């Protein structure tokens, strides 16, 4: 296997971090291609929990190279904090590279995110990490890229010009406060020595690695339903967290992507605002939240919980061209008498087998469910498919049948070792 991508197929938090950590065992390069520290990826190794936001989740494998790719919006202060956490756990951070083309997420982006959310009549429920504003500046061709950090005089000029403009907006449009330029310069001066050695051109590095047959793993953050074009717009993030995002976010041709691995959580969760057709707002939802530990790793917000929505997974498959599904957290469903999966949306009496573009239609949709019998056996220690109860196998078979994608790995617990493999990765 020379190049594979791991993507989220729902609204994020499917367990991508855990799966990337597992697959990174054999990877030479691990590359983030979009998003920023809005991501929260939990990796558990020998009972020790590591929460990663900006760093690729393969970072615990010290003999691989970890790249923050050109499509990422990277807050350098957060990056250094995360690296510091790893060092405290006795881990190396010498294998981390930042693409010189990556956008630098600035303190004013974070403040802008806060102000925009506070002022919005329809709040998106962002993570307030500055992701949207940083991508706004990128596409307006006003962003600051990491290569611009090398010449500090140039960087200071760009900062001055941008901050002057942002401050006018903060004060005059949002009734906020102006940010202090001199302090910001000092803060950036303080991190230059640590950041500069990490900045490299990465697009040739990645293409050469793929051409040489090295194992390259692309790590998606967020998920298909948060995609800027094909998610529940406007309740989405500002990037393309799909296999297509790899090609633009790293700079490799689509033909160079071999395996596209979609991570599917055995039920659904969503953080932030926006329609959620299979949401359970009753005790059952609360029980799922507790059993699955569904609280945001980035913001601590309780995640909204509901039944598995296979229209969502089908949509994700269409966008990504999945070759494999990795099913996670099926252990959380243990003990439920009946399980439901959504196979259609009833909107004003018409049953849809796809997700409509207008979120106002999605908001009206009533789920059409297929029911499955549950199981009571503890499956968290299962290490082969055969050991799973028949009811769990039926649930998995239906996911394969409905989506047309094989479920080649099943995760039955948070630790690196809690997996059932149905093929060699
Ligand atoms: P990501 O954003 O897709 O990486 O997912 P998160 O890390 O935000 O959320 C997934 C949560 O579920 C984390 O706390 C993981 O440790 C945990 N997890 C991952 N896979 C499994 C699993 O198969 N079973 C259980 N019980 N927990 C899991
Ligand atoms: P991982 O990688 C779940 C959601 C936010 C909000 C919307 C926009 O851990 O799966 P943003 O800050 O990106 O502008 O917020 O997207 N969101 C996520 N939800 N998991 C994530 O990442 C998310 N990243 C962003 O809650 O609804
Ligand atoms: Mg997460």
Coordinates of C-alpha atoms and ligand atoms in Angstrom, one line a residue:
X1 CA 0.0 0.0 0.0
X2 CA 1.6 3.3 -1.0
X3 CA -1.0 6.0 -0.5
X4 CA -4.2 5.9 1.6
X5 CA -6.5 8.5 3.0
X6 CA -8.6 8.4 6.1
X7 CA -11.8 10.5 6.1
X8 CA -14.7 11.1 8.4
X9 CA -18.1 10.1 6.8
X10 CA -20.5 11.8 9.2
X11 CA -20.1 15.0 11.3
X12 CA -16.7 14.3 12.7
X13 CA -15.6 12.5 15.8
X14 CA -16.0 9.1 14.2
X15 CA -12.7 7.9 15.7
X16 CA -10.4 9.0 12.8
X17 CA -7.6 9.8 15.2
X18 CA -7.5 6.3 16.6
X19 CA -7.6 4.7 13.2
X20 CA -4.9 7.0 11.8
X21 CA -2.7 6.0 14.8
X22 CA -3.3 2.3 14.1
X23 CA -2.6 2.6 10.3
X24 CA 0.4 4.9 10.9
X25 CA 2.3 2.0 12.3
X26 CA 3.4 1.2 8.7
X27 CA 3.4 4.7 7.3
X28 CA 6.6 6.6 6.3
X29 CA 4.7 9.9 6.0
X30 CA 1.5 11.1 7.6
X31 CA 0.0 14.2 6.2
X32 CA -2.8 16.5 7.4
X33 CA -4.4 18.2 4.3
X34 CA -7.2 20.5 5.6
X35 CA -8.7 22.1 8.7
X36 CA -6.8 23.3 11.7
X37 CA -7.1 23.0 15.5
X38 CA -10.9 22.8 15.2
X39 CA -10.1 19.0 15.1
X40 CA -10.0 17.0 18.3
X41 CA -8.5 13.5 17.8
X42 CA -8.1 11.2 20.8
X43 CA -5.6 8.4 20.6
X44 CA -5.3 5.9 23.4
X45 CA -2.1 3.8 23.8
X46 CA -1.7 1.4 26.7
X47 CA -4.5 3.2 28.6
X48 CA -2.8 6.7 28.1
X49 CA -4.9 9.2 26.3
X50 CA -3.4 11.8 23.9
X51 CA -5.6 14.5 22.5
X52 CA -4.3 16.0 19.2
X53 CA -5.7 19.1 17.4
X54 CA -3.2 20.2 14.8
X55 CA -0.6 17.5 14.8
X56 CA -1.3 14.5 12.7
X57 CA -2.6 11.6 14.8
X58 CA 0.3 9.4 13.6
X59 CA 2.7 11.6 15.5
X60 CA 3.1 9.0 18.3
X61 CA 5.1 6.9 15.8
X62 CA 8.4 8.7 16.1
X63 CA 10.1 7.0 13.1
X64 CA 7.6 8.5 10.6
X65 CA 7.5 12.0 9.2
X66 CA 4.5 14.1 10.1
X67 CA 3.5 16.9 7.8
X68 CA 1.1 19.8 8.3
X69 CA 0.1 20.2 4.7
X70 CA -0.5 23.3 2.5
X71 CA -4.3 23.0 2.9
X72 CA -4.1 23.4 6.6
X73 CA -4.7 26.6 8.6
X74 CA -2.1 26.3 11.3
X75 CA -2.0 28.3 14.5
X76 CA 1.7 28.2 15.4
X77 CA 1.1 29.0 19.1
X78 CA -1.3 26.0 19.4
X79 CA 1.1 23.8 17.5
X80 CA 3.9 24.6 19.9
X81 CA 1.7 23.9 22.9
X82 CA 0.7 20.6 21.5
X83 CA 4.4 19.7 20.9
X84 CA 5.1 20.7 24.5
X85 CA 2.5 18.3 25.7
X86 CA 4.1 15.5 23.7
X87 CA 7.5 16.3 25.0
X88 CA 6.2 16.2 28.6
X89 CA 5.0 12.6 27.9
X90 CA 8.5 11.8 26.8
X91 CA 7.8 11.7 23.1
X92 CA 9.9 13.2 20.3
X93 CA 8.7 16.0 18.1
X94 CA 11.7 16.1 15.8
X95 CA 9.7 14.5 13.0
X96 CA 7.2 17.4 12.4
X97 CA 7.2 19.5 9.3
X98 CA 5.1 22.5 8.4
X99 CA 4.4 23.2 4.7
X100 CA 5.8 26.5 3.6
X101 CA 2.5 27.0 1.8
X102 CA 0.3 26.4 4.8
X103 CA -1.8 29.4 6.0
X104 CA -0.8 30.9 9.3
X105 CA -3.8 31.1 11.6
X106 CA -3.4 34.4 13.4
X107 CA -4.6 35.6 16.8
X108 CA -6.9 38.1 15.0
X109 CA -8.6 35.1 13.2
X110 CA -9.6 33.6 16.5
X111 CA -11.0 37.0 17.7
X112 CA -12.9 37.5 14.4
X113 CA -14.4 34.0 14.8
X114 CA -15.7 34.9 18.3
X115 CA -17.1 38.3 17.2
X116 CA -18.7 36.9 14.0
X117 CA -20.4 34.1 16.0
X118 CA -21.6 36.5 18.7
X119 CA -23.1 38.8 16.1
X120 CA -24.7 36.2 13.9
X121 CA -28.5 35.7 13.9
X122 CA -28.0 32.1 12.8
X123 CA -25.1 30.8 14.8
X124 CA -23.0 28.0 13.3
X125 CA -21.6 26.8 16.7
X126 CA -18.0 27.0 15.5
X127 CA -15.1 25.8 17.6
X128 CA -14.0 29.5 17.8
X129 CA -10.5 28.6 16.7
X130 CA -10.5 31.1 13.9
X131 CA -10.9 28.5 11.1
X132 CA -13.5 30.3 9.0
X133 CA -11.8 33.7 9.1
X134 CA -8.4 32.2 8.2
X135 CA -9.9 30.5 5.2
X136 CA -11.8 33.7 4.3
X137 CA -8.4 35.5 4.1
X138 CA -6.8 32.7 2.2
X139 CA -9.4 32.8 -0.5
X140 CA -9.5 36.6 -0.6
X141 CA -5.7 36.2 -1.2
X142 CA -4.9 38.1 2.0
X143 CA -3.6 35.3 4.1
X144 CA -0.1 35.0 5.5
X145 CA 1.7 31.8 4.6
X146 CA 4.5 30.2 6.6
X147 CA 7.2 31.0 4.1
X148 CA 6.5 34.7 4.8
X149 CA 7.7 34.1 8.4
X150 CA 11.3 33.7 7.2
X151 CA 11.9 37.4 6.5
X152 CA 10.7 39.0 9.7
X153 CA 10.7 42.6 8.4
X154 CA 8.4 41.4 5.6
X155 CA 6.2 39.5 8.1
X156 CA 5.9 42.5 10.3
X157 CA 4.8 44.7 7.4
X158 CA 2.2 42.1 6.4
X159 CA 1.0 41.9 10.0
X160 CA 0.8 45.6 10.4
X161 CA -1.2 46.1 7.2
X162 CA -3.6 43.2 8.0
X163 CA -4.1 44.1 11.7
X164 CA -4.8 47.8 10.9
X165 CA -7.6 46.6 8.6
X166 CA -8.9 44.0 11.0
X167 CA -8.9 46.5 13.9
X168 CA -11.1 48.9 12.0
X169 CA -13.5 46.0 11.4
X170 CA -13.4 44.8 15.1
X171 CA -14.1 48.3 16.5
X172 CA -16.4 49.8 13.8
X173 CA -18.4 46.8 12.7
X174 CA -18.5 44.5 15.7
X175 CA -18.1 47.0 18.5
X176 CA -15.1 45.0 19.7
X177 CA -11.6 45.9 20.8
X178 CA -8.5 46.7 18.7
X179 CA -5.7 44.2 19.1
X180 CA -2.2 45.4 20.0
X181 CA 0.3 45.2 17.2
X182 CA 3.5 45.6 19.3
X183 CA 2.4 42.8 21.6
X184 CA 1.6 40.5 18.6
X185 CA 5.1 41.2 17.1
X186 CA 6.7 40.3 20.4
X187 CA 4.7 37.1 20.6
X188 CA 5.7 36.0 17.1
X189 CA 9.3 37.0 17.8
X190 CA 9.2 34.6 20.8
X191 CA 8.3 31.6 18.7
X192 CA 10.4 32.2 15.5
X193 CA 13.3 30.1 16.5
X194 CA 11.1 27.1 17.2
X195 CA 8.9 27.5 14.1
X196 CA 11.4 28.4 11.4
X197 CA 13.4 25.0 11.4
X198 CA 10.1 23.2 10.8
X199 CA 9.1 25.0 7.7
X200 CA 9.8 23.2 4.4
X201 CA 8.5 22.8 0.9
X202 CA 6.4 19.6 1.2
X203 CA 4.6 19.0 -2.1
X204 CA 7.7 17.6 -3.8
X205 CA 8.5 15.6 -0.6
X206 CA 5.1 13.9 -0.7
X207 CA 5.0 13.3 -4.4
X208 CA 8.5 11.8 -4.4
X209 CA 7.5 9.6 -1.5
X210 CA 4.4 8.3 -3.3
X211 CA 6.4 7.8 -6.5
X212 CA 9.1 5.8 -4.6
X213 CA 6.3 3.5 -3.3
X214 CA 6.7 4.7 0.3
X215 CA 3.7 4.4 2.6
X216 CA 1.9 7.7 2.7
X217 CA -1.1 8.2 4.9
X218 CA -3.3 11.3 4.5
X219 CA -5.3 12.2 7.5
X220 CA -8.6 14.0 7.2
X221 CA -10.1 16.1 10.0
X222 CA -13.8 16.8 10.3
X223 CA -16.1 14.9 7.9
X224 CA -18.2 14.8 4.7
X225 CA -21.3 16.4 6.3
X226 CA -19.1 19.4 7.4
X227 CA -17.8 19.8 3.8
X228 CA -17.9 23.4 2.6
X229 CA -19.6 22.3 -0.7
X230 CA -21.5 19.1 0.1
X231 CA -22.3 19.3 3.8
X232 CA -25.3 20.9 5.5
X233 CA -24.3 24.4 4.4
X234 CA -24.0 26.8 6.1
X235 CA -23.6 24.6 9.2
X236 CA -20.3 23.3 8.0
X237 CA -16.6 24.0 8.4
X238 CA -14.6 26.0 5.8
X239 CA -12.6 23.2 4.1
X240 CA -13.0 20.1 2.0
X241 CA -12.6 17.1 4.3
X242 CA -12.9 14.6 1.5
X243 CA -10.5 12.5 -0.6
X244 CA -10.7 15.4 -3.2
X245 CA -9.4 17.7 -0.5
X246 CA -6.1 15.7 -0.5
X247 CA -5.4 16.6 -4.1
X248 CA -5.7 20.4 -3.5
X249 CA -4.6 20.4 0.1
X250 CA -1.4 18.5 -0.5
X251 CA -0.7 19.0 -4.2
X252 CA -0.9 15.4 -5.5
X253 CA -2.8 14.1 -8.5
X254 CA -6.1 12.3 -7.8
X255 CA -4.7 9.2 -9.6
X256 CA -2.1 8.8 -6.9
X257 CA -4.6 8.0 -4.2
X258 CA -5.0 4.3 -3.8
X259 CA -7.2 3.5 -0.8
X260 CA -9.9 5.8 0.6
X261 CA -10.9 4.7 4.1
X262 CA -14.1 6.1 5.5
X263 CA -14.5 6.0 9.2
X264 CA -18.1 5.3 10.2
X265 CA -19.3 5.6 13.8
X266 CA -21.9 2.9 14.5
X267 CA -24.3 5.7 15.5
X268 CA -24.4 9.4 14.8
X269 CA -23.1 12.5 16.6
X270 CA -22.9 16.1 15.8
X271 CA -21.4 19.1 17.6
X272 CA -22.6 22.6 16.9
X273 CA -25.8 23.8 15.1
X274 CA -27.5 22.4 12.0
X275 CA -30.0 19.8 11.0
X276 CA -29.6 16.2 12.4
X277 CA -32.4 14.0 11.1
X278 CA -31.8 10.9 13.4
X279 CA -31.1 13.0 16.6
X280 CA -32.3 11.5 19.8
X281 CA -33.2 14.2 22.2
X282 CA -34.6 11.7 24.8
X283 CA -33.1 9.5 27.4
X284 CA -31.8 7.1 24.7
X285 CA -29.7 10.0 23.3
X286 CA -28.4 10.8 26.8
X287 CA -27.5 7.1 27.3
X288 CA -25.6 7.0 24.1
X289 CA -23.7 10.2 25.1
X290 CA -22.7 8.6 28.4
X291 CA -21.9 5.2 27.0
X292 CA -19.8 6.7 24.1
X293 CA -18.2 9.5 26.1
X294 CA -19.6 11.9 23.6
X295 CA -18.2 15.2 24.8
X296 CA -16.1 17.4 22.4
X297 CA -12.3 16.9 22.6
X298 CA -11.8 20.5 21.5
X299 CA -14.5 22.5 23.2
X300 CA -15.9 20.0 25.8
X301 CA -19.4 20.5 24.4
X302 CA -21.8 17.6 24.8
X303 CA -22.2 16.0 21.4
X304 CA -25.7 15.6 20.0
X305 CA -26.4 11.8 19.6
X306 CA -28.7 9.8 17.4
X307 CA -29.1 6.6 15.3
X308 CA -26.8 5.7 12.4
X309 CA -27.9 7.6 9.2
X310 CA -27.0 5.5 6.2
X311 CA -28.0 8.3 3.8
X312 CA -25.2 10.3 5.3
X313 CA -22.7 7.4 4.8
X314 CA -24.0 6.9 1.2
X315 CA -23.5 10.6 0.6
X316 CA -19.9 10.4 2.0
X317 CA -19.2 7.3 -0.2
X318 CA -20.3 9.2 -3.3
X319 CA -18.1 12.2 -2.5
X320 CA -15.1 10.2 -1.4
X321 CA -15.1 7.0 -3.5
X322 CA -14.6 4.8 -0.4
X323 CA -12.7 1.6 -0.9
X324 CA -13.1 0.6 2.8
X325 CA -15.2 1.4 5.8
X326 CA -13.8 1.2 9.2
X327 CA -16.7 0.9 11.7
X328 CA -16.0 2.3 15.1
X329 CA -17.7 2.3 18.5
X330 CA -20.0 -0.6 17.8
X331 CA -19.3 -1.7 21.4
X332 CA -21.2 1.4 22.6
X333 CA -24.4 -0.1 21.2
X334 CA -24.2 -3.2 23.4
X335 CA -27.2 -3.7 25.6
X336 CA -29.8 -1.8 23.4
X337 CA -32.8 -4.0 22.7
X338 CA -33.5 -2.6 19.3
X339 CA -31.2 -0.6 17.0
X340 CA -32.4 1.7 14.2
X341 CA -30.7 2.9 11.1
X342 CA -32.0 5.6 8.8
X343 CA -32.5 4.5 5.2
X344 CA -34.6 7.4 3.8
X345 CA -35.8 10.9 4.5
X346 CA -39.5 11.6 4.5
X347 CA -40.0 15.2 3.5
X348 CA -43.6 16.4 3.2
X349 CA -44.7 12.9 2.2
X350 CA -41.9 12.2 -0.3
X351 CA -39.3 9.7 0.6
X352 CA -35.8 10.8 -0.5
X353 CA -32.9 8.3 -0.9
X354 CA -30.4 11.1 -1.0
X355 CA -29.6 14.2 1.0
X356 CA -31.2 17.4 -0.4
X357 CA -29.1 20.4 -0.8
X358 CA -31.3 22.9 1.1
X359 CA -30.8 22.5 4.9
X360 CA -34.4 23.8 5.3
X361 CA -35.6 20.6 3.6
X362 CA -33.3 18.5 5.7
X363 CA -34.5 20.2 8.8
X364 CA -38.1 19.0 7.9
X365 CA -37.1 15.4 7.2
X366 CA -38.5 12.5 9.2
X367 CA -36.2 9.5 9.3
X368 CA -37.4 6.3 7.7
X369 CA -35.9 3.5 9.9
X370 CA -35.0 -0.1 9.5
X371 CA -34.8 -1.9 12.8
X372 CA -32.3 -4.5 14.0
X373 CA -32.2 -6.7 17.0
X374 CA -29.6 -5.7 19.6
X375 CA -27.1 -7.9 21.6
X376 CA -26.1 -8.0 25.2
X377 CA -22.7 -9.7 25.0
X378 CA -19.6 -7.6 25.8
X379 CA -17.8 -7.3 22.4
X380 CA -15.0 -5.0 23.5
X381 CA -12.6 -8.0 23.8
X382 CA -13.5 -9.6 20.4
X383 CA -10.5 -9.8 18.1
X384 CA -12.0 -11.7 15.2
X385 CA -15.2 -11.2 13.2
X386 CA -16.4 -14.7 14.0
X387 CA -16.5 -13.9 17.7
X388 CA -19.1 -11.2 17.2
X389 CA -22.8 -12.0 18.1
X390 CA -25.0 -12.7 15.1
X391 CA -27.0 -9.5 15.7
X392 CA -23.8 -7.4 15.4
X393 CA -22.8 -9.2 12.2
X394 CA -26.3 -8.5 10.7
X395 CA -25.9 -4.8 11.5
X396 CA -22.5 -4.7 9.8
X397 CA -23.7 -6.7 6.8
X398 CA -26.5 -4.2 6.3
X399 CA -24.1 -1.3 6.3
X400 CA -22.1 -3.1 3.6
X401 CA -25.2 -3.9 1.6
X402 CA -26.7 -0.4 1.7
X403 CA -23.4 1.5 1.0
X404 CA -21.8 -1.1 -1.3
X405 CA -18.5 -0.7 0.6
X406 CA -16.9 -3.5 2.6
X407 CA -16.4 -3.0 6.3
X408 CA -12.8 -4.2 6.5
X409 CA -12.0 -3.2 10.1
X410 CA -14.1 -2.9 13.2
X411 CA -13.1 -0.9 16.2
X412 CA -14.5 -2.2 19.5
X413 CA -12.8 0.0 22.0
X414 CA -10.7 3.2 22.2
X415 CA -7.3 1.6 22.6
X416 CA -4.9 1.1 19.7
X417 CA -5.3 -2.7 20.2
X418 CA -9.1 -2.9 20.2
X419 CA -9.6 -3.9 16.6
X420 CA -11.0 -6.6 14.4
X421 CA -9.3 -6.9 11.0
X422 CA -11.0 -8.4 8.0
X423 CA -8.1 -7.6 5.7
X424 CA -4.4 -6.6 6.0
X425 CA -3.9 -2.8 5.7
Ligands
LIG1 P1 -12.1 11.9 15.7 O1 -12.3 13.4 15.8 O2 -12.7 11.3 14.5 O3 -10.6 11.5 15.8 O4 -12.8 11.2 17.0 P2 -12.7 11.8 18.5 O5 -11.3 11.3 19.0 O6 -13.0 13.2 18.6 O7 -13.8 10.9 19.2 C1 -13.8 9.5 19.2 C2 -13.9 9.1 20.7 O8 -14.2 7.7 20.7 C3 -12.5 9.2 21.3 O9 -12.7 9.5 22.7 C4 -11.9 7.8 21.1 O10 -10.9 7.5 22.1 C5 -13.1 7.0 21.2 N1 -13.1 5.7 20.4 C6 -12.6 5.5 19.2 N2 -12.9 4.3 18.7 C7 -13.6 3.7 19.7 C8 -14.3 2.5 19.8 O11 -14.3 1.6 18.9 N3 -15.0 2.2 20.9 C9 -15.1 3.1 21.9 N4 -15.8 2.8 23.0 N5 -14.5 4.3 21.9 C10 -13.8 4.6 20.8
LIG2 P1 -12.8 16.3 14.2 O1 -11.6 16.3 13.3 C1 -16.9 17.6 15.1 C2 -17.9 21.6 13.6 C3 -18.2 22.7 14.7 C4 -19.2 23.5 14.0 C5 -18.7 23.5 12.5 C6 -17.9 24.7 12.1 O2 -12.5 16.1 15.6 O3 -13.8 15.3 13.7 P2 -15.4 25.5 12.7 O4 -14.7 25.8 14.0 O5 -14.7 24.4 11.9 O6 -15.6 26.7 11.9 O7 -16.9 24.9 13.1 O8 -17.9 22.3 12.4 N1 -16.6 20.9 13.7 C7 -16.5 19.7 14.2 N2 -17.3 18.8 14.7 N3 -15.6 17.2 14.9 C8 -14.7 18.1 14.4 O9 -13.4 17.7 14.1 C9 -15.1 19.4 14.0 N4 -14.5 20.5 13.5 C10 -15.4 21.4 13.3 O10 -18.7 22.1 15.9 O11 -20.5 22.9 14.0
LIG3 MG1 -12.9 14.8 17.1

